[in-house]
PDB file of C-alpha atoms in Angstrom:
ATOM      1  CA  MET F 913       4.267  21.071 -12.053  1.00 48.00           C
ATOM      2  CA  LYS F 914       1.472  18.616 -11.988  1.00 51.00           C
ATOM      3  CA  GLU F 915       1.919  17.855 -15.766  1.00 50.00           C
ATOM      4  CA  ARG F 916       5.693  17.447 -15.271  1.00 57.00           C
ATOM      5  CA  ILE F 917       5.261  14.848 -12.442  1.00 64.00           C
ATOM      6  CA  ILE F 918       2.586  12.940 -14.431  1.00 66.00           C
ATOM      7  CA  SER F 919       4.821  12.818 -17.448  1.00 69.00           C
ATOM      8  CA  GLN F 920       7.640  11.587 -15.393  1.00 70.00           C
ATOM      9  CA  TYR F 921       5.399   8.770 -14.160  1.00 68.00           C
ATOM     10  CA  GLY F 922       4.419   8.037 -17.555  1.00 67.00           C
ATOM     11  CA  ARG F 923       7.974   7.794 -18.827  1.00 70.00           C
ATOM     12  CA  VAL F 924       9.062   5.541 -16.100  1.00 66.00           C
ATOM     13  CA  LEU F 925       6.131   3.229 -16.189  1.00 67.00           C
ATOM     14  CA  ARG F 926       6.047   2.836 -20.003  1.00 65.00           C
ATOM     15  CA  LYS F 927       9.577   1.194 -19.579  1.00 66.00           C
ATOM     16  CA  GLY F 928       8.205  -1.364 -17.345  1.00 59.00           C
ATOM     17  CA  SER F 929       7.255  -5.007 -18.044  1.00 56.00           C
ATOM     18  CA  ILE F 930       6.185  -8.111 -16.296  1.00 56.00           C
ATOM     19  CA  LYS F 931       9.797  -9.149 -15.821  1.00 60.00           C
ATOM     20  CA  THR F 932      10.599  -6.230 -13.512  1.00 71.00           C
ATOM     21  CA  ILE F 933       9.123  -4.376 -10.594  1.00 80.00           C
ATOM     22  CA  ILE F 934       9.606  -0.650 -10.960  1.00 80.00           C
ATOM     23  CA  ASP F 935      10.608   1.154  -7.723  1.00 80.00           C
ATOM     24  CA  LEU F 936       9.220   4.543  -8.210  1.00 80.00           C
ATOM     25  CA  ASN F 937      11.351   6.223  -5.442  1.00 78.00           C
ATOM     26  CA  GLU F 938      14.400   5.205  -7.227  1.00 76.00           C
ATOM     27  CA  SER F 939      13.188   5.834 -10.692  1.00 74.00           C
ATOM     28  CA  LEU F 940      11.438   9.195 -10.151  1.00 71.00           C
ATOM     29  CA  LYS F 941      14.061  10.990  -8.001  1.00 70.00           C
ATOM     30  CA  ILE F 942      11.240  13.170  -6.643  1.00 66.00           C
ATOM     31  CA  ASP F 943      11.213  13.919  -2.858  1.00 74.00           C
ATOM     32  CA  PHE F 944       7.735  14.539  -1.678  1.00 83.00           C
ATOM     33  CA  ASN F 945       5.366  14.117   1.353  1.00 88.00           C
ATOM     34  CA  PHE F 946       2.135  14.542  -0.561  1.00 90.00           C
ATOM     35  CA  GLN F 947       0.818  14.226  -4.129  1.00 88.00           C
ATOM     36  CA  MET F 948      -2.709  14.224  -5.492  1.00 91.00           C
ATOM     37  CA  HIS F 949      -3.800  13.383  -9.137  1.00 89.00           C
ATOM     38  CA  ASN F 950      -6.886  12.875 -11.137  1.00 92.00           C
ATOM     39  CA  ILE F 951      -6.900   9.258 -12.055  1.00 92.00           C
ATOM     40  CA  ASN F 952      -8.054  10.113 -15.603  1.00 91.00           C
ATOM     41  CA  ASP F 953      -4.726  12.173 -16.091  1.00 89.00           C
ATOM     42  CA  LEU F 954      -2.871   9.082 -15.077  1.00 86.00           C
ATOM     43  CA  VAL F 955      -4.926   6.514 -17.247  1.00 87.00           C
ATOM     44  CA  THR F 956      -4.304   8.667 -20.204  1.00 87.00           C
ATOM     45  CA  GLU F 957      -0.625   8.977 -19.704  1.00 83.00           C
ATOM     46  CA  PHE F 958      -0.234   5.288 -19.209  1.00 81.00           C
ATOM     47  CA  ASP F 959      -2.647   4.474 -21.984  1.00 84.00           C
ATOM     48  CA  GLY F 960      -4.688   2.207 -19.520  1.00 86.00           C
ATOM     49  CA  ILE F 961      -1.810  -0.089 -18.465  1.00 84.00           C
ATOM     50  CA  MET F 962       0.243   0.349 -15.330  1.00 84.00           C
ATOM     51  CA  PRO F 963       3.021  -2.208 -15.038  1.00 83.00           C
ATOM     52  CA  PRO F 964       4.029  -3.624 -11.514  1.00 85.00           C
ATOM     53  CA  ASN F 965       5.486  -0.925  -9.355  1.00 85.00           C
ATOM     54  CA  ARG F 966       5.792   0.174  -5.808  1.00 87.00           C
ATOM     55  CA  ILE F 967       6.487   3.397  -3.757  1.00 88.00           C
ATOM     56  CA  SER F 968       7.348   3.905  -0.171  1.00 87.00           C
ATOM     57  CA  HIS F 969       4.205   5.948   0.525  1.00 90.00           C
ATOM     58  CA  TYR F 970       0.642   5.270   1.441  1.00 93.00           C
ATOM     59  CA  VAL F 971      -1.877   5.452  -1.415  1.00 95.00           C
ATOM     60  CA  LEU F 972      -5.577   6.156  -1.096  1.00 96.00           C
ATOM     61  CA  ALA F 973      -7.671   6.099  -4.334  1.00 96.00           C
ATOM     62  CA  PHE F 974     -11.275   6.437  -5.304  1.00 97.00           C
ATOM     63  CA  ILE F 975     -12.885   5.395  -8.521  1.00 97.00           C
ATOM     64  CA  ASN F 976     -16.114   7.162  -9.565  1.00 95.00           C
ATOM     65  CA  LYS F 977     -16.291   5.761 -13.087  1.00 94.00           C
ATOM     66  CA  GLY F 978     -14.544   3.212 -15.147  1.00 94.00           C
ATOM     67  CA  SER F 979     -13.366  -0.507 -15.541  1.00 94.00           C
ATOM     68  CA  GLY F 980     -10.270  -2.553 -15.731  1.00 93.00           C
ATOM     69  CA  LYS F 981      -8.369  -5.110 -13.660  1.00 92.00           C
ATOM     70  CA  LYS F 982      -6.265  -4.205 -10.637  1.00 92.00           C
ATOM     71  CA  ILE F 983      -3.761  -6.119  -8.639  1.00 89.00           C
ATOM     72  CA  ILE F 984      -2.721  -5.093  -5.256  1.00 89.00           C
ATOM     73  CA  GLY F 985      -0.332  -7.686  -3.505  1.00 83.00           C
ATOM     74  CA  SER F 986      -2.102 -10.935  -3.850  1.00 76.00           C
ATOM     75  CA  HIS F 987      -5.426  -9.558  -4.373  1.00 84.00           C
ATOM     76  CA  SER F 988      -6.767  -9.363  -8.014  1.00 85.00           C
ATOM     77  CA  PHE F 989     -10.131  -7.726  -8.662  1.00 92.00           C
ATOM     78  CA  ASN F 990     -12.202  -5.734 -11.177  1.00 94.00           C
ATOM     79  CA  ILE F 991     -12.372  -2.014 -10.896  1.00 95.00           C
ATOM     80  CA  GLN F 992     -15.929  -0.702 -10.327  1.00 95.00           C
ATOM     81  CA  PRO F 993     -17.619   2.712  -9.793  1.00 96.00           C
ATOM     82  CA  ASN F 994     -17.705   4.125  -6.295  1.00 96.00           C
ATOM     83  CA  MET F 995     -14.707   1.895  -5.312  1.00 97.00           C
ATOM     84  CA  GLY F 996     -12.197   2.882  -2.642  1.00 97.00           C
ATOM     85  CA  LEU F 997      -8.638   1.592  -2.741  1.00 96.00           C
ATOM     86  CA  ILE F 998      -5.782   1.394  -0.302  1.00 95.00           C
ATOM     87  CA  ILE F 999      -2.232   0.495  -1.116  1.00 94.00           C
ATOM     88  CA  PRO F1000       0.194   0.013   1.845  1.00 90.00           C
ATOM     89  CA  LYS F1001       3.719   1.322   1.605  1.00 87.00           C
ATOM     90  CA  ASN F1002       6.083  -0.696  -0.693  1.00 86.00           C
ATOM     91  CA  MET F1003       3.167  -2.924  -1.864  1.00 87.00           C
ATOM     92  CA  ILE F1004       3.508  -3.912  -5.436  1.00 87.00           C
ATOM     93  CA  HIS F1005       0.445  -3.112  -7.529  1.00 89.00           C
ATOM     94  CA  SER F1006      -0.447  -2.844 -11.226  1.00 88.00           C
ATOM     95  CA  THR F1007      -3.429  -2.302 -13.481  1.00 88.00           C
ATOM     96  CA  ASN F1008      -4.394  -3.922 -16.812  1.00 83.00           C
ATOM     97  CA  SER F1009      -6.884  -2.641 -19.322  1.00 86.00           C
ATOM     98  CA  TRP F1010      -7.952   0.604 -17.530  1.00 90.00           C
ATOM     99  CA  SER F1011     -10.820   2.067 -19.477  1.00 94.00           C
ATOM    100  CA  LEU F1012      -9.760   5.475 -20.793  1.00 93.00           C
ATOM    101  CA  ASP F1013     -12.926   6.942 -19.479  1.00 94.00           C
ATOM    102  CA  THR F1014     -11.897   5.966 -15.892  1.00 94.00           C
ATOM    103  CA  SER F1015     -12.073   8.906 -13.468  1.00 95.00           C
ATOM    104  CA  GLY F1016     -11.457   9.502  -9.730  1.00 96.00           C
ATOM    105  CA  TYR F1017      -8.702  10.443  -7.360  1.00 96.00           C
ATOM    106  CA  MET F1018      -5.365   9.127  -6.229  1.00 94.00           C
ATOM    107  CA  LEU F1019      -3.601  10.575  -3.111  1.00 94.00           C
ATOM    108  CA  THR F1020      -0.030   9.521  -2.168  1.00 92.00           C
ATOM    109  CA  PHE F1021       1.463  10.683   1.150  1.00 93.00           C
ATOM    110  CA  ASN F1022       3.949   9.595   3.929  1.00 89.00           C
ATOM    111  CA  ASP F1023       4.156  10.112   7.671  1.00 86.00           C
ATOM    112  CA  PHE F1024       6.147  13.226   7.425  1.00 87.00           C
ATOM    113  CA  ILE F1025       3.235  15.197   5.963  1.00 89.00           C
ATOM    114  CA  PHE F1026       1.756  15.033   9.476  1.00 88.00           C
ATOM    115  CA  SER F1027       4.772  15.864  11.500  1.00 82.00           C
ATOM    116  CA  GLU F1028       5.181  19.039   9.366  1.00 80.00           C
ATOM    117  CA  TYR F1029       2.096  20.290  11.127  1.00 79.00           C
ATOM    118  CA  GLN F1030       2.644  18.542  14.485  1.00 79.00           C
ATOM    119  CA  PHE F1031      -0.318  16.413  13.933  1.00 83.00           C
ATOM    120  CA  PRO F1032      -0.610  13.243  16.266  1.00 79.00           C
ATOM    121  CA  ILE F1033      -0.259  10.521  13.756  1.00 76.00           C
ATOM    122  CA  SER F1034      -0.818   7.748  16.104  1.00 72.00           C
ATOM    123  CA  PHE F1035      -4.399   9.072  16.227  1.00 73.00           C
ATOM    124  CA  LEU F1036      -5.061   7.949  12.560  1.00 77.00           C
ATOM    125  CA  GLN F1037      -4.035   4.321  13.193  1.00 76.00           C
ATOM    126  CA  LEU F1038      -2.378   4.211   9.703  1.00 81.00           C
ATOM    127  CA  HIS F1039      -0.938   0.645  10.243  1.00 74.00           C
ATOM    128  CA  ARG F1040      -4.549  -0.663  10.791  1.00 76.00           C
ATOM    129  CA  LEU F1041      -6.050   0.864   7.701  1.00 85.00           C
ATOM    130  CA  PHE F1042      -2.860  -0.236   5.596  1.00 85.00           C
ATOM    131  CA  LYS F1043      -2.582  -3.700   6.825  1.00 77.00           C
ATOM    132  CA  ILE F1044      -0.975  -5.977   4.374  1.00 71.00           C
ATOM    133  CA  SER F1045      -3.458  -8.723   5.134  1.00 66.00           C
ATOM    134  CA  SER F1046      -6.467  -6.530   4.475  1.00 77.00           C
ATOM    135  CA  THR F1047      -8.729  -6.575   1.450  1.00 87.00           C
ATOM    136  CA  PRO F1048      -7.382  -3.441  -0.348  1.00 92.00           C
ATOM    137  CA  TYR F1049     -10.781  -2.338  -2.034  1.00 94.00           C
ATOM    138  CA  SER F1050     -14.265  -1.485  -0.882  1.00 94.00           C
ATOM    139  CA  ILE F1051     -17.467  -0.496  -2.722  1.00 95.00           C
ATOM    140  CA  PHE F1052     -18.889   2.708  -1.043  1.00 95.00           C
ATOM    141  CA  ASP F1053     -22.445   3.486  -0.793  1.00 94.00           C
ATOM    142  CA  LEU F1054     -23.887   6.727  -2.428  1.00 94.00           C
ATOM    143  CA  GLU F1055     -23.692   8.746   0.793  1.00 94.00           C
ATOM    144  CA  ALA F1056     -20.044   7.619   1.528  1.00 95.00           C
ATOM    145  CA  SER F1057     -19.073   8.179  -2.137  1.00 96.00           C
ATOM    146  CA  MET F1058     -20.316  11.801  -2.010  1.00 96.00           C
ATOM    147  CA  GLN F1059     -18.495  12.536   1.249  1.00 96.00           C
ATOM    148  CA  VAL F1060     -15.309  10.949  -0.239  1.00 96.00           C
ATOM    149  CA  GLU F1061     -15.499  13.145  -3.425  1.00 96.00           C
ATOM    150  CA  LEU F1062     -16.024  16.248  -1.464  1.00 97.00           C
ATOM    151  CA  LEU F1063     -13.142  15.526   0.790  1.00 97.00           C
ATOM    152  CA  PHE F1064     -10.808  14.719  -2.117  1.00 96.00           C
ATOM    153  CA  ASN F1065     -11.796  18.039  -3.917  1.00 95.00           C
ATOM    154  CA  GLU F1066     -11.378  20.028  -0.688  1.00 95.00           C
ATOM    155  CA  ILE F1067      -7.925  18.443  -0.072  1.00 95.00           C
ATOM    156  CA  LYS F1068      -6.954  19.180  -3.665  1.00 91.00           C
ATOM    157  CA  ARG F1069      -8.049  22.858  -3.287  1.00 93.00           C
ATOM    158  CA  LEU F1070      -6.491  23.457   0.127  1.00 92.00           C
ATOM    159  CA  SER F1071      -3.076  21.745  -0.870  1.00 87.00           C
ATOM    160  CA  GLN F1072      -2.627  24.445  -3.413  1.00 87.00           C
ATOM    161  CA  ILE F1073      -3.028  27.339  -0.970  1.00 87.00           C
ATOM    162  CA  LYS F1074       0.180  28.184   1.044  1.00 82.00           C
ATOM    163  CA  GLU F1075      -1.272  30.271   3.864  1.00 85.00           C
ATOM    164  CA  PRO F1076      -0.593  28.658   7.363  1.00 82.00           C
ATOM    165  CA  GLN F1077      -4.305  28.645   8.241  1.00 81.00           C
ATOM    166  CA  GLU F1078      -5.298  26.987   5.107  1.00 83.00           C
ATOM    167  CA  GLN F1079      -2.495  24.408   5.286  1.00 85.00           C
ATOM    168  CA  LYS F1080      -3.632  23.383   8.814  1.00 86.00           C
ATOM    169  CA  LEU F1081      -7.174  22.929   7.418  1.00 92.00           C
ATOM    170  CA  PHE F1082      -5.550  20.794   4.548  1.00 93.00           C
ATOM    171  CA  ILE F1083      -4.022  18.385   7.170  1.00 92.00           C
ATOM    172  CA  LEU F1084      -7.265  18.130   9.049  1.00 93.00           C
ATOM    173  CA  LYS F1085      -9.120  17.308   5.937  1.00 95.00           C
ATOM    174  CA  LEU F1086      -6.566  14.621   4.942  1.00 94.00           C
ATOM    175  CA  ALA F1087      -7.057  13.056   8.459  1.00 93.00           C
ATOM    176  CA  GLU F1088     -10.785  13.232   8.035  1.00 95.00           C
ATOM    177  CA  LEU F1089     -10.546  11.388   4.714  1.00 96.00           C
ATOM    178  CA  ILE F1090      -8.247   8.669   6.388  1.00 94.00           C
ATOM    179  CA  LEU F1091     -10.799   8.249   9.195  1.00 92.00           C
ATOM    180  CA  LEU F1092     -13.641   7.923   6.622  1.00 94.00           C
ATOM    181  CA  TYR F1093     -11.719   5.168   4.919  1.00 95.00           C
ATOM    182  CA  GLN F1094     -11.132   3.407   8.150  1.00 91.00           C
ATOM    183  CA  LYS F1095     -14.952   3.617   8.804  1.00 90.00           C
ATOM    184  CA  GLU F1096     -15.819   2.199   5.377  1.00 90.00           C
ATOM    185  CA  PHE F1097     -13.203  -0.557   5.291  1.00 88.00           C
ATOM    186  CA  PHE F1098     -13.341  -1.640   8.940  1.00 78.00           C
ATOM    187  CA  SER F1099     -16.688  -0.535  10.251  1.00 66.00           C
ATOM    188  CA  GLN F1100     -16.862  -3.411  12.772  1.00 45.00           C
ATOM    189  CA  GLU F1101     -13.357  -3.054  13.933  1.00 50.00           C
ATOM    190  CA  LYS F1102     -12.635  -1.165  17.058  1.00 46.00           C
ATOM    191  CA  PHE F1103      -9.478   1.002  17.050  1.00 47.00           C
ATOM    192  CA  SER F1104      -7.318   1.656  20.037  1.00 48.00           C
ATOM    193  CA  ASN F1105      -4.326   3.919  20.531  1.00 47.00           C
ATOM    194  CA  LYS F1106      -2.692   1.660  22.970  1.00 46.00           C
ATOM    195  CA  LYS F1107       0.960   0.847  22.116  1.00 60.00           C
ATOM    196  CA  ASP F1108       0.502   2.007  18.565  1.00 64.00           C
ATOM    197  CA  THR F1109       3.706   3.959  18.173  1.00 73.00           C
ATOM    198  CA  LEU F1110       5.848   0.852  19.075  1.00 84.00           C
ATOM    199  CA  PHE F1111       3.780  -1.218  16.619  1.00 84.00           C
ATOM    200  CA  ASP F1112       4.240   1.409  13.953  1.00 77.00           C
ATOM    201  CA  GLU F1113       7.989   1.222  14.503  1.00 83.00           C
ATOM    202  CA  PHE F1114       7.988  -2.544  14.127  1.00 90.00           C
ATOM    203  CA  VAL F1115       6.056  -2.296  10.814  1.00 85.00           C
ATOM    204  CA  GLU F1116       8.417   0.404   9.586  1.00 81.00           C
ATOM    205  CA  LEU F1117      11.480  -1.764  10.337  1.00 89.00           C
ATOM    206  CA  LEU F1118       9.805  -4.787   8.808  1.00 91.00           C
ATOM    207  CA  GLU F1119       9.230  -2.951   5.460  1.00 85.00           C
ATOM    208  CA  SER F1120      12.798  -1.991   5.318  1.00 86.00           C
ATOM    209  CA  ASN F1121      14.256  -5.401   6.356  1.00 92.00           C
ATOM    210  CA  TYR F1122      11.830  -8.312   5.617  1.00 93.00           C
ATOM    211  CA  LYS F1123      14.033  -9.642   2.731  1.00 93.00           C
ATOM    212  CA  SER F1124      17.131  -9.979   4.816  1.00 94.00           C
ATOM    213  CA  GLU F1125      15.781 -10.359   8.383  1.00 95.00           C
ATOM    214  CA  LYS F1126      13.247 -12.980   9.168  1.00 95.00           C
ATOM    215  CA  GLU F1127      13.632 -13.568  12.943  1.00 96.00           C
ATOM    216  CA  VAL F1128      11.658 -11.928  15.638  1.00 96.00           C
ATOM    217  CA  GLY F1129      14.751 -11.444  17.779  1.00 96.00           C
ATOM    218  CA  TYR F1130      16.151  -9.021  15.192  1.00 97.00           C
ATOM    219  CA  TYR F1131      13.207  -6.602  15.329  1.00 96.00           C
ATOM    220  CA  ALA F1132      12.907  -6.893  19.079  1.00 95.00           C
ATOM    221  CA  SER F1133      16.571  -5.968  19.507  1.00 96.00           C
ATOM    222  CA  LYS F1134      16.189  -2.928  17.319  1.00 94.00           C
ATOM    223  CA  LEU F1135      13.096  -1.799  19.266  1.00 93.00           C
ATOM    224  CA  SER F1136      15.003  -2.512  22.549  1.00 93.00           C
ATOM    225  CA  ILE F1137      12.321  -4.801  23.802  1.00 94.00           C
ATOM    226  CA  HIS F1138      12.080  -8.601  24.604  1.00 95.00           C
ATOM    227  CA  SER F1139      10.920 -10.954  21.851  1.00 95.00           C
ATOM    228  CA  ASN F1140       8.145 -12.165  23.996  1.00 95.00           C
ATOM    229  CA  TYR F1141       6.775  -8.596  24.429  1.00 94.00           C
ATOM    230  CA  LEU F1142       7.043  -7.821  20.669  1.00 94.00           C
ATOM    231  CA  ASN F1143       5.075 -11.076  20.060  1.00 94.00           C
ATOM    232  CA  LYS F1144       2.348  -9.974  22.657  1.00 92.00           C
ATOM    233  CA  LEU F1145       2.389  -6.459  20.937  1.00 90.00           C
ATOM    234  CA  VAL F1146       1.839  -7.811  17.408  1.00 90.00           C
ATOM    235  CA  ARG F1147      -0.880 -10.314  18.595  1.00 90.00           C
ATOM    236  CA  SER F1148      -2.776  -7.593  20.288  1.00 85.00           C
ATOM    237  CA  SER F1149      -2.877  -5.596  17.106  1.00 78.00           C
ATOM    238  CA  THR F1150      -3.146  -8.311  14.382  1.00 81.00           C
ATOM    239  CA  LYS F1151      -4.313 -11.552  16.114  1.00 83.00           C
ATOM    240  CA  SER F1152      -1.187 -13.238  14.784  1.00 89.00           C
ATOM    241  CA  SER F1153       2.321 -13.825  16.217  1.00 94.00           C
ATOM    242  CA  ALA F1154       5.192 -11.564  15.319  1.00 95.00           C
ATOM    243  CA  LYS F1155       6.721 -14.493  13.460  1.00 96.00           C
ATOM    244  CA  ASP F1156       3.620 -15.112  11.427  1.00 94.00           C
ATOM    245  CA  TYR F1157       3.377 -11.333  10.709  1.00 93.00           C
ATOM    246  CA  ILE F1158       6.906 -11.390   9.421  1.00 95.00           C
ATOM    247  CA  ASP F1159       6.382 -14.524   7.295  1.00 95.00           C
ATOM    248  CA  ASN F1160       3.006 -13.200   5.977  1.00 92.00           C
ATOM    249  CA  ARG F1161       4.831 -10.058   4.613  1.00 91.00           C
ATOM    250  CA  ILE F1162       7.308 -12.316   2.789  1.00 94.00           C
ATOM    251  CA  VAL F1163       4.453 -14.446   1.362  1.00 94.00           C
ATOM    252  CA  GLN F1164       2.457 -11.490   0.289  1.00 87.00           C
ATOM    253  CA  GLU F1165       5.479 -10.259  -1.725  1.00 90.00           C
ATOM    254  CA  ALA F1166       6.117 -13.686  -3.239  1.00 93.00           C
ATOM    255  CA  LYS F1167       2.451 -14.085  -4.254  1.00 90.00           C
ATOM    256  CA  TYR F1168       2.472 -10.919  -6.113  1.00 85.00           C
ATOM    257  CA  LEU F1169       5.690 -11.751  -7.957  1.00 89.00           C
ATOM    258  CA  LEU F1170       4.320 -15.112  -8.878  1.00 90.00           C
ATOM    259  CA  ILE F1171       0.963 -13.854 -10.098  1.00 84.00           C
ATOM    260  CA  SER F1172       1.937 -10.754 -11.870  1.00 79.00           C
ATOM    261  CA  THR F1173       5.554 -11.169 -13.240  1.00 83.00           C
ATOM    262  CA  SER F1174       7.456 -13.776 -15.192  1.00 86.00           C
ATOM    263  CA  ILE F1175      10.472 -13.623 -12.993  1.00 89.00           C
ATOM    264  CA  PRO F1176      11.862 -17.192 -12.485  1.00 93.00           C
ATOM    265  CA  ILE F1177      10.772 -18.693  -9.176  1.00 95.00           C
ATOM    266  CA  LYS F1178      14.607 -19.211  -8.117  1.00 95.00           C
ATOM    267  CA  GLU F1179      15.103 -15.423  -8.693  1.00 94.00           C
ATOM    268  CA  ILE F1180      12.081 -14.688  -6.560  1.00 94.00           C
ATOM    269  CA  GLY F1181      13.374 -16.715  -3.851  1.00 96.00           C
ATOM    270  CA  LEU F1182      16.832 -15.060  -4.083  1.00 95.00           C
ATOM    271  CA  ASP F1183      15.224 -11.615  -4.120  1.00 93.00           C
ATOM    272  CA  LEU F1184      13.363 -12.488  -0.874  1.00 95.00           C
ATOM    273  CA  GLY F1185      16.436 -13.760   0.915  1.00 95.00           C
ATOM    274  CA  PHE F1186      16.283 -17.371   0.211  1.00 96.00           C
ATOM    275  CA  THR F1187      19.623 -18.692  -1.210  1.00 94.00           C
ATOM    276  CA  ASP F1188      18.361 -22.308  -1.353  1.00 95.00           C
ATOM    277  CA  TYR F1189      15.329 -22.776  -3.784  1.00 94.00           C
ATOM    278  CA  ASN F1190      14.173 -25.851  -2.059  1.00 95.00           C
ATOM    279  CA  TYR F1191      14.016 -24.021   1.194  1.00 96.00           C
ATOM    280  CA  PHE F1192      12.002 -21.282  -0.266  1.00 96.00           C
ATOM    281  CA  SER F1193       9.657 -23.758  -1.864  1.00 96.00           C
ATOM    282  CA  ARG F1194       9.103 -25.518   1.453  1.00 96.00           C
ATOM    283  CA  PHE F1195       8.583 -22.188   3.277  1.00 97.00           C
ATOM    284  CA  PHE F1196       5.955 -21.102   0.707  1.00 96.00           C
ATOM    285  CA  LYS F1197       4.109 -24.414   0.672  1.00 96.00           C
ATOM    286  CA  LYS F1198       4.022 -24.392   4.410  1.00 95.00           C
ATOM    287  CA  LYS F1199       2.381 -20.907   4.503  1.00 94.00           C
ATOM    288  CA  THR F1200       0.004 -21.421   1.600  1.00 94.00           C
ATOM    289  CA  GLY F1201      -0.513 -25.125   1.012  1.00 95.00           C
ATOM    290  CA  GLN F1202       0.855 -24.879  -2.503  1.00 94.00           C
ATOM    291  CA  SER F1203       4.388 -24.927  -3.886  1.00 95.00           C
ATOM    292  CA  PRO F1204       5.501 -21.642  -5.736  1.00 95.00           C
ATOM    293  CA  LYS F1205       5.346 -23.392  -9.063  1.00 94.00           C
ATOM    294  CA  TYR F1206       1.928 -24.787  -8.566  1.00 94.00           C
ATOM    295  CA  PHE F1207       0.626 -21.478  -7.157  1.00 93.00           C
ATOM    296  CA  ARG F1208       1.869 -19.673 -10.243  1.00 91.00           C
ATOM    297  CA  ILE F1209       0.232 -22.318 -12.682  1.00 90.00           C
ATOM    298  CA  ALA F1210      -3.008 -22.015 -10.814  1.00 88.00           C
ATOM    299  CA  SER F1211      -3.161 -18.261 -10.792  1.00 80.00           C
ATOM    300  CA  GLN F1212      -2.427 -18.148 -14.502  1.00 73.00           C
ATOM    301  CA  THR F1213      -5.243 -20.597 -15.065  1.00 70.00           C
ATOM    302  CA  LEU F1214      -7.700 -18.374 -13.017  1.00 59.00           C
ATOM    303  CA  LYS F1215      -6.483 -15.291 -14.912  1.00 57.00           C
ATOM    304  CA  GLY F1216      -7.102 -17.019 -18.202  1.00 54.00           C
TER     305      GLY F1216
END
């Protein structure tokens, strides 16, 4: 089964190019709540290159050996040993020149894996770990790296056992891994459970609608709350207004497309819901200080 899924990934991703974004949910036609792979199996299947793609799941990864260039959202960085990676749901990412000796783990999951076992998902504060504004990588020290590897291996072992007691232990180990990543990525940040469920609902709505719905009122209405309350809720969780949070999600997507694809800027604007190219250009410049055209040129210069 594992080999079949990996070969499906390979077949889909090998068809990709920098002119397209591969939606793995549509392409794979596989319905799952949890998957775990050895990164070396994936690197070998993709021959070291993963074109731009996305999936509507959370992704946790750990690199214990190897090198290459990784792009997650607007963050471009070099892969290093003992590096932890987080990829938010639907965030575009790609990898160039992954060394074929790269090894580690990649774990993909969604919220439903926890509801299966009636685990209180709000306790995990997933939206804080997988914030779109967060730096998506961190170098772990030796002690943390050993803990992470032990947990990944234990999760892999337990996920293959179908006895109810082992499955409960599996979900607890998965939660332990998520909490360890929170500690390593945000050691100075204090986590609070207050109003988390409502904020999670807002983030879920935003991920499904940010290309077509850009006003705070839409999301407040869907959540059956006042716009002012939604603004207060978002600000308490992210230090930014609800409108800024929505706009930042759009900018994050635009940046990735400008950096990592050759899709014409007008088409990028259309994909993000801007029918007027000039309006898209003004919006992007207001948020970043650069026009989309200049941002693309500057990013290509840096990559070169």
